[in-house]
Tab-separated table of C-alpha atoms and ligand atoms in Angstrom:
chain	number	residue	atom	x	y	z
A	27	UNK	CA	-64.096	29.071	46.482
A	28	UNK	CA	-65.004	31.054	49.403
A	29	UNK	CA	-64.414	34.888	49.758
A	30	UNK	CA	-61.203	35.625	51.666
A	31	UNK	CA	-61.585	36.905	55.200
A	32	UNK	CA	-60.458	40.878	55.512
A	33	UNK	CA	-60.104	42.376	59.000
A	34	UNK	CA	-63.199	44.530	59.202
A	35	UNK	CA	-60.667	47.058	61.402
A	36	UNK	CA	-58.854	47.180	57.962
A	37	UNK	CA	-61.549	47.782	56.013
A	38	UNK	CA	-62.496	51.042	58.390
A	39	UNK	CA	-59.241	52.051	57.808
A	40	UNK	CA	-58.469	52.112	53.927
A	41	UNK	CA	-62.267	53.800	53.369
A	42	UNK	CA	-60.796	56.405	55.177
A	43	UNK	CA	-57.461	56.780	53.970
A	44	UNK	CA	-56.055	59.901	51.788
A	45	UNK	CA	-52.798	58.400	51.243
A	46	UNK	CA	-51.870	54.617	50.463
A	47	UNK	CA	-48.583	53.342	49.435
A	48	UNK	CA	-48.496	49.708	47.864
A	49	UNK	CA	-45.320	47.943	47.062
A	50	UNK	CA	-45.570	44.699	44.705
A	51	UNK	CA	-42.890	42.048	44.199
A	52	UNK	CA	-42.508	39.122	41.447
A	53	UNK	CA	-45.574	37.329	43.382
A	54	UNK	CA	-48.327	39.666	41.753
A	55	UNK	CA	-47.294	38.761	38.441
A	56	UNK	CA	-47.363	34.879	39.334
A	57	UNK	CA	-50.820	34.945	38.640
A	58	UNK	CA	-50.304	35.917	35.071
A	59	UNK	CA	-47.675	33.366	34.055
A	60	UNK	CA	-44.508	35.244	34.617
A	61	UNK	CA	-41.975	33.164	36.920
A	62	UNK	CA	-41.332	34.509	40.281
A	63	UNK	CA	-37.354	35.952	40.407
A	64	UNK	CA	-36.360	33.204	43.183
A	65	UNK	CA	-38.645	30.032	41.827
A	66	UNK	CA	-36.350	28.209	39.859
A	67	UNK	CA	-35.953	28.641	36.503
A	68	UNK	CA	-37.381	26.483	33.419
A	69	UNK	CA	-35.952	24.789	30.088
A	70	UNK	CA	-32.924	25.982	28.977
A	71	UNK	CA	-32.414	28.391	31.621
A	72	UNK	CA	-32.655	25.874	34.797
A	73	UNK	CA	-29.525	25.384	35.700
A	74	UNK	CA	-28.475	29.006	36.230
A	75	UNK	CA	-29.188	30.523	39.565
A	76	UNK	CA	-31.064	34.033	38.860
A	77	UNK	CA	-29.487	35.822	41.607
A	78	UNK	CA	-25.877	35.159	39.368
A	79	UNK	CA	-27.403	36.516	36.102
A	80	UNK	CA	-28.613	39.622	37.655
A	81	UNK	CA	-24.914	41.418	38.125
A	82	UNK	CA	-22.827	43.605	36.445
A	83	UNK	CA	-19.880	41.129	36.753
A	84	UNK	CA	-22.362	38.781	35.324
A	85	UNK	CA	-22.153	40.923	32.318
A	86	UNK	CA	-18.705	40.931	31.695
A	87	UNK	CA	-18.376	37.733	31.894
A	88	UNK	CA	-20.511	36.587	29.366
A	89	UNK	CA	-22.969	39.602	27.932
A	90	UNK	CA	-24.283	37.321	25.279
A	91	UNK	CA	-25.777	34.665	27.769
A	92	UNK	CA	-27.523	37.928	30.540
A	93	UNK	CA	-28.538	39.654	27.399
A	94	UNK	CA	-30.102	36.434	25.966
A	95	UNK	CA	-31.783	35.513	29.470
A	96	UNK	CA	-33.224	38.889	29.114
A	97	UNK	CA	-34.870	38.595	25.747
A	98	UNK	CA	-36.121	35.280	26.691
A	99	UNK	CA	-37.985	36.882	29.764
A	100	UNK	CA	-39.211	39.541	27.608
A	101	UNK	CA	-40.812	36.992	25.496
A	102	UNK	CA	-42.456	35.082	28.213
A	103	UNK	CA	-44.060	38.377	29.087
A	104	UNK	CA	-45.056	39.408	26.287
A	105	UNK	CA	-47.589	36.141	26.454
A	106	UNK	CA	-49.402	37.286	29.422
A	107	UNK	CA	-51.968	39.529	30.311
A	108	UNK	CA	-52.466	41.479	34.059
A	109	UNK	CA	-53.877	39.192	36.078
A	110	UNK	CA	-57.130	40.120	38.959
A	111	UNK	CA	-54.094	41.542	41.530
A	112	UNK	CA	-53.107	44.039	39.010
A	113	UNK	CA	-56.750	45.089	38.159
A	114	UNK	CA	-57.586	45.399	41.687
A	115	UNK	CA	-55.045	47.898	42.370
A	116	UNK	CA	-56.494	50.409	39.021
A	117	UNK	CA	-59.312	50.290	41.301
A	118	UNK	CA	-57.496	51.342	44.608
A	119	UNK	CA	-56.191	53.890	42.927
A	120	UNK	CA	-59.117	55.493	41.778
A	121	UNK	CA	-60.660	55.543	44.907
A	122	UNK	CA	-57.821	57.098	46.812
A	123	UNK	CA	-56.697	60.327	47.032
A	124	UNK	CA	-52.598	60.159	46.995
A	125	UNK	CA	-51.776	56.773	45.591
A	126	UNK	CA	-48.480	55.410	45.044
A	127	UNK	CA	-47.920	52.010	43.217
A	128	UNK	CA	-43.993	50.964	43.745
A	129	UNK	CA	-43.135	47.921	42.507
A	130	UNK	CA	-39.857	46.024	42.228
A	131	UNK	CA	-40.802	44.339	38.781
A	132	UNK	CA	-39.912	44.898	35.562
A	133	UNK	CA	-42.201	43.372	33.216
A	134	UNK	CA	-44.878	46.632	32.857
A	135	UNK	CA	-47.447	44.725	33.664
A	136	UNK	CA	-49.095	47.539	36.248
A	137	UNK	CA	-49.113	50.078	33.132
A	138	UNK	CA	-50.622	47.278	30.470
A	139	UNK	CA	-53.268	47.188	33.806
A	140	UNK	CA	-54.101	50.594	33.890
A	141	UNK	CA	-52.677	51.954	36.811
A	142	UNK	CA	-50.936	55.721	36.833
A	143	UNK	CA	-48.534	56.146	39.413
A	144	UNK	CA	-46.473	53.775	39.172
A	145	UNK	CA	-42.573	53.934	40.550
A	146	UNK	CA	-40.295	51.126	38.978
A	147	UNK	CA	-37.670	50.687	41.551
A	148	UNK	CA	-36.072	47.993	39.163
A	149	UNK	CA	-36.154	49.607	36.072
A	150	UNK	CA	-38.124	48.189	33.178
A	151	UNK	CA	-37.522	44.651	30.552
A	152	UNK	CA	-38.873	46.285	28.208
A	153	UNK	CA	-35.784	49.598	27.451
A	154	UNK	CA	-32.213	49.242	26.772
A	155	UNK	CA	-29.328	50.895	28.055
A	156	UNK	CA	-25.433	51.606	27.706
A	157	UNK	CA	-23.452	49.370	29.790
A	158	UNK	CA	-20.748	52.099	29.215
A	159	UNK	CA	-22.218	55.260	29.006
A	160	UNK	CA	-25.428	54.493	31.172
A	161	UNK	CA	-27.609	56.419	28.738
A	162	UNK	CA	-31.036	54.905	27.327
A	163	UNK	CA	-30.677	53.137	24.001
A	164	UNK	CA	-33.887	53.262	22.215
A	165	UNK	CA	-32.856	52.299	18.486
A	166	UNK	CA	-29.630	50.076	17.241
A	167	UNK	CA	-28.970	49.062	13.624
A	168	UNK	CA	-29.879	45.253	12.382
A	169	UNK	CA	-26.757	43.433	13.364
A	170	UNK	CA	-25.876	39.776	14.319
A	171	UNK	CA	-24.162	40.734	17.531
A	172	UNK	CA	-25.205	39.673	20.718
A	173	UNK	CA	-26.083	41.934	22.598
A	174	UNK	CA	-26.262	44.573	19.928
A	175	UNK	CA	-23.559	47.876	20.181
A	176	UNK	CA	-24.299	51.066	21.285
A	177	UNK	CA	-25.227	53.220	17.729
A	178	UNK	CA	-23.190	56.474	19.815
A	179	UNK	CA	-20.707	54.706	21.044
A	180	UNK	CA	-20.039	51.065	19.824
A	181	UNK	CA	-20.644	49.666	23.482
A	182	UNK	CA	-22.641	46.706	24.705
A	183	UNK	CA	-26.113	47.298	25.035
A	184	UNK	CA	-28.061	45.760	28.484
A	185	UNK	CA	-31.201	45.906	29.238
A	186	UNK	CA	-32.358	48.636	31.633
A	187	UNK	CA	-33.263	46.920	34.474
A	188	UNK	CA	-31.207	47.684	37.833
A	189	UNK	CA	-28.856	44.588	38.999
A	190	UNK	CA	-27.601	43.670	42.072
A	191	UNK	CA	-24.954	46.106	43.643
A	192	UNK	CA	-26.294	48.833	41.151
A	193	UNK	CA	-27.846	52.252	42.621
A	194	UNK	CA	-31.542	52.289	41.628
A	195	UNK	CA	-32.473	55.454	39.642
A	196	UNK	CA	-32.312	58.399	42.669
A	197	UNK	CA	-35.228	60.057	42.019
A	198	UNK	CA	-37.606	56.766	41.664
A	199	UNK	CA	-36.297	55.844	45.275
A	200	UNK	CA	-36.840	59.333	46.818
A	201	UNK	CA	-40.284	59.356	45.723
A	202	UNK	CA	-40.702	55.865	46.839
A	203	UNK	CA	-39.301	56.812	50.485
A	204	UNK	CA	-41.116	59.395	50.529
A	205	UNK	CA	-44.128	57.918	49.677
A	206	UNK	CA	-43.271	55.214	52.472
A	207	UNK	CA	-43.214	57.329	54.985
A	208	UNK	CA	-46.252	59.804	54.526
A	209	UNK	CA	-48.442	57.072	53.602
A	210	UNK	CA	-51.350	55.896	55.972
A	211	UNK	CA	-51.448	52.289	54.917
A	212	UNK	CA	-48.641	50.311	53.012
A	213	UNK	CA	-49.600	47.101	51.423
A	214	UNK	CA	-46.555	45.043	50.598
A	215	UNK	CA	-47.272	42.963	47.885
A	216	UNK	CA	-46.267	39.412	46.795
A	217	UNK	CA	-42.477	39.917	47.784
A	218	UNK	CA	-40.252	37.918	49.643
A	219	UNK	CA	-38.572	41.150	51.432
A	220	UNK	CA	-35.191	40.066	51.059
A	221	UNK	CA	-33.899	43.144	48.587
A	222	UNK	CA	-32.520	46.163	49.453
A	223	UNK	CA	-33.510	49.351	49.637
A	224	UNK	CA	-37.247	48.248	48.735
A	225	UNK	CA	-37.013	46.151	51.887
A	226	UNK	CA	-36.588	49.165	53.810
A	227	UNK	CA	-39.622	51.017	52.523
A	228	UNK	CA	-42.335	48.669	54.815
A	229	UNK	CA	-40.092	49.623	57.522
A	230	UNK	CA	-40.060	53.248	56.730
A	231	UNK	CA	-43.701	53.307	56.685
A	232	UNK	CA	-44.457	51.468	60.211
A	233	UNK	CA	-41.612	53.929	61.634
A	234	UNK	CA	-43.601	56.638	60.950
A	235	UNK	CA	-47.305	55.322	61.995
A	236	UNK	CA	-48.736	53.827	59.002
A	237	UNK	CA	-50.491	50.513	59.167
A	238	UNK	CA	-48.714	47.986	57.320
A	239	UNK	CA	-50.362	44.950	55.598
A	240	UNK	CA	-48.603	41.909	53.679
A	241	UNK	CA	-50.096	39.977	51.312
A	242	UNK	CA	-48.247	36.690	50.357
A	243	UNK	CA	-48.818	32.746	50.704
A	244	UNK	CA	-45.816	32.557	52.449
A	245	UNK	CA	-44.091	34.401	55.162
A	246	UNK	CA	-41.537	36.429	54.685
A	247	UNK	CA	-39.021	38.720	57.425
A	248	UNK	CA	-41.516	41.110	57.164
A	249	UNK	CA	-44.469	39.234	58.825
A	250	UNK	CA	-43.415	39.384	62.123
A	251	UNK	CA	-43.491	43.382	61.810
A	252	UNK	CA	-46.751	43.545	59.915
A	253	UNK	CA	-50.063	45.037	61.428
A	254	UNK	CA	-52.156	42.640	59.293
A	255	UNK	CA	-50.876	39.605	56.722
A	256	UNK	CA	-53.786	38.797	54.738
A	257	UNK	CA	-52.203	34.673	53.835
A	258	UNK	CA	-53.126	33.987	49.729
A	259	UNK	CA	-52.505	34.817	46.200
A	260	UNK	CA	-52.815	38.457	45.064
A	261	UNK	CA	-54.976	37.963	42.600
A	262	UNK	CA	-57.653	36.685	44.966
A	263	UNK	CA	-56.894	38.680	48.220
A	264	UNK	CA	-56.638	41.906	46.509
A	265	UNK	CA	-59.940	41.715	44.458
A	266	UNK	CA	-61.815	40.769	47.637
A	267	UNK	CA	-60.043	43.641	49.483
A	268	UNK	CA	-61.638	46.231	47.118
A	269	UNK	CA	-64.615	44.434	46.803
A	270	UNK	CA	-65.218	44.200	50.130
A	271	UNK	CA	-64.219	47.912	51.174
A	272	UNK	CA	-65.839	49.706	48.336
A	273	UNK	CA	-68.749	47.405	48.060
A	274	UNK	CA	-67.709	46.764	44.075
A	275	UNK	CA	-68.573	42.841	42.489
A	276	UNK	CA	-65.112	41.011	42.917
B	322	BJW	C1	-47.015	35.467	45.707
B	322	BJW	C2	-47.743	34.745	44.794
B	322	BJW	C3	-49.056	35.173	44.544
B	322	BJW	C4	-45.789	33.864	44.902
B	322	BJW	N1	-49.528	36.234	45.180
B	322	BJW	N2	-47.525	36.510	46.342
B	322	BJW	C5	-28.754	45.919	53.098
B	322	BJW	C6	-28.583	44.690	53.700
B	322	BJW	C7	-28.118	43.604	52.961
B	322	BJW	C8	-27.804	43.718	51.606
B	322	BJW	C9	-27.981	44.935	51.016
B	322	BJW	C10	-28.449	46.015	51.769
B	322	BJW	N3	-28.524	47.089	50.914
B	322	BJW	C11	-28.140	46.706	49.689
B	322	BJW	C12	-27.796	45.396	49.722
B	322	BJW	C13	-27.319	44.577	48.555
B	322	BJW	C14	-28.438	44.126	47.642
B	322	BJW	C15	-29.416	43.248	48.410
B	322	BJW	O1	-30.485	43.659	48.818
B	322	BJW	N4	-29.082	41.983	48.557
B	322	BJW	C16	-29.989	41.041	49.262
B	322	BJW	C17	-30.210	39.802	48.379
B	322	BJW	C18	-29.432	40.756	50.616
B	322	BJW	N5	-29.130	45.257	47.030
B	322	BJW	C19	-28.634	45.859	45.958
B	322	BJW	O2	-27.575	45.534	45.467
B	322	BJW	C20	-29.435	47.029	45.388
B	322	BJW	N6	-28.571	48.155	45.171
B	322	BJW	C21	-28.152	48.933	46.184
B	322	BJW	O3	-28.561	48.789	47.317
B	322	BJW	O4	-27.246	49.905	45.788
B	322	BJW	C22	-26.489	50.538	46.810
B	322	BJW	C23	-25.418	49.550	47.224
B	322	BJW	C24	-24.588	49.042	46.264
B	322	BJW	C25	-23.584	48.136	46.631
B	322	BJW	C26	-23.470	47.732	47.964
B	322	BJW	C27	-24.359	48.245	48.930
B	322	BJW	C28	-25.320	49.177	48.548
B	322	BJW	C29	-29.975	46.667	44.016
B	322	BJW	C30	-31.010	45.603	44.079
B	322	BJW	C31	-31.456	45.273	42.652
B	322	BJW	C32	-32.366	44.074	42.618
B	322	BJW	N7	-32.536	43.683	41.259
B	322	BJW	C33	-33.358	42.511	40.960
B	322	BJW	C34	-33.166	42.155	39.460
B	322	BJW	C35	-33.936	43.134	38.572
B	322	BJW	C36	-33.852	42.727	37.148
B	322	BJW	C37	-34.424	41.350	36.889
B	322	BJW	O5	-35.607	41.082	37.145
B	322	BJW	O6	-33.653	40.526	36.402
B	322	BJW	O7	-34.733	42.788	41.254
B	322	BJW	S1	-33.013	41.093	42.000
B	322	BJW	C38	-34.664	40.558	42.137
B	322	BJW	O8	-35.141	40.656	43.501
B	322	BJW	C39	-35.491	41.541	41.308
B	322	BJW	C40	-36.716	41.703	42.152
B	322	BJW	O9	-37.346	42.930	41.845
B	322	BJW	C41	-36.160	41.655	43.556
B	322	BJW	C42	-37.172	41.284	44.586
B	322	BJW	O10	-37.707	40.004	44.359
B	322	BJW	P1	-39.246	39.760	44.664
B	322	BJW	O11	-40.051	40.611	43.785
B	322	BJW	O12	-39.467	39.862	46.106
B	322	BJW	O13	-39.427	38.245	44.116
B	322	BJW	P2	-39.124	36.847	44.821
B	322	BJW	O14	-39.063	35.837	43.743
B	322	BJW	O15	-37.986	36.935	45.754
B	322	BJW	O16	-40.412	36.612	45.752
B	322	BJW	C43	-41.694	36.379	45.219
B	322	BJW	C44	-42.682	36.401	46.381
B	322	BJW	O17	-43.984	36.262	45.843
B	322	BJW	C45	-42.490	35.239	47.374
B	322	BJW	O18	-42.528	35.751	48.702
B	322	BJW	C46	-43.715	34.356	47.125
B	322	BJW	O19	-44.189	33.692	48.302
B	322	BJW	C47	-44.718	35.362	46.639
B	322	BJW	N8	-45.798	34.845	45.797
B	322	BJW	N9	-46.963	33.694	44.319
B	322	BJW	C48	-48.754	36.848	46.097
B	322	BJW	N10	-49.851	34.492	43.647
């Protein structure tokens, strides 16, 4: 296969740059085996829309089937390893001074990689929660319920993830705005920019200056808006990005 095309005007630009922001969707993970969050669903779980499992009314409804979607997703990650994308992006952050890795995903797959500074705007598969109290759950006693109860409390344990018409945790999206808007260059990462407030954060970014570049197969709102959109797979664009700005084997 032959080596992806990257702007030689972008290259210039992020061996220069002190401060890089990168926000990554479900489409860096693809390349490891973990379903995108829009792609439809497999087996058992296909006829359920995932947009309708991911609520709080969801829940209520029927806590049993959202907390055994969960665990099934946890499983299916457990299987996989980071893929090239994620490994690419250790390396951007070792070569730049103020790097900030945000990423909407929740499988942990940027820490098994390596990388450091990581914001999880989504919260995280792999830690339980309250539903009632809010407060993280990290131990529950054997028991046949599903989902399990709260040892404080006797409420319904959820996973710790952040569902649709939820706040996401304050001081994760400060940093991430923050990060938005000082950085140089944003990268925006295998997301279909549809979700709010990490939609925003691209937008943030170009408002104040920063060169903005999306990396997806497919379009998304955000191309239009974008200074560069680098059209492929993460896992093969990203390698060749670092490859080709630090001179390192892809
Ligand atoms: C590849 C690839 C490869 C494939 N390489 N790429 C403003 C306007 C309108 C609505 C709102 C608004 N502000 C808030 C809202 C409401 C709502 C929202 O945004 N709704 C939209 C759907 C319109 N937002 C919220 O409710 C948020 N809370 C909030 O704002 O609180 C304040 C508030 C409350 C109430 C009312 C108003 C304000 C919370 C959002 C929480 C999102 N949570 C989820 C679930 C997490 C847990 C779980 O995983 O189950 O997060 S939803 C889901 O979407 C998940 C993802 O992180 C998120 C983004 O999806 P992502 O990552 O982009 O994945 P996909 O599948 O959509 O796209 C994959 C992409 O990869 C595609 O583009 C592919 O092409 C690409 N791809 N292979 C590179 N190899």
């Amino acid at each position: 296969m032959s080596e992806p095309h990257i702007p030689a005007a972008l290259i210039q630009r992020l061996r220069s740059a002190r401060r890089v922001a990168v926000l990554t969707g479900a489409g860096i993970s693809a390349e490891s085996g973990v379903p995108t969050f829009r792609e439809a669903q497999t087996g058992l779980w296909a006829r359920y829309n995932p947009e309708e499992l991911a609520t709080p009314e969801a829940f209520r409804r029927n806590p049993q089937l959202v907390w055994e979607w969960y665990a099934w997703r946890r499983e299916q990650v457990r299987q996989t390893t980071p893929n090239a994308g994620h490994l690419a992006l250790v390396e951007m952050e070792r070569r730049i001074a103020e790097f900030t890795l945000i990423t909407q995903n929740v499988d942990g797959l940027h820490r098994r990689a390596g990388s450091h500074q990581i914001l999880e705007l989504h919260g995280n598969l792999f830690r339980t929660k309250c539903f009632n109290e809010n407060r993280p759950v990290e131990s529950w006693p054997e028991s046949t319920d599903i989902p399990p109860r709260c040892p404080q409390c006797g409420g319904l344990l959820r996973p710790d993830v952040v569902w649709f018409g939820e706040m996401l945790p304050a001081g994760v999206l400060r940093a991430a705005e923050h990060a938005a808007a000082t950085a140089q260059i944003l990268f925006s990462v295998g997301t279909s920019a549809l979700v709010y407030p990490a939609a925003d954060l691209p937008l943030t970014a170009l408002t104040h200056g920063a060169t903005v570049v999306e990396i997806n197969p497919q379009p998304t709102p955000l191309s239009p808006q974008a200074t560069f959109c680098l059209t492929g797979a993460a896992g093969v664009i990203l390698p060749a990005l670092v490859a080709q700005t630090w001179g390192l084997v892809a």
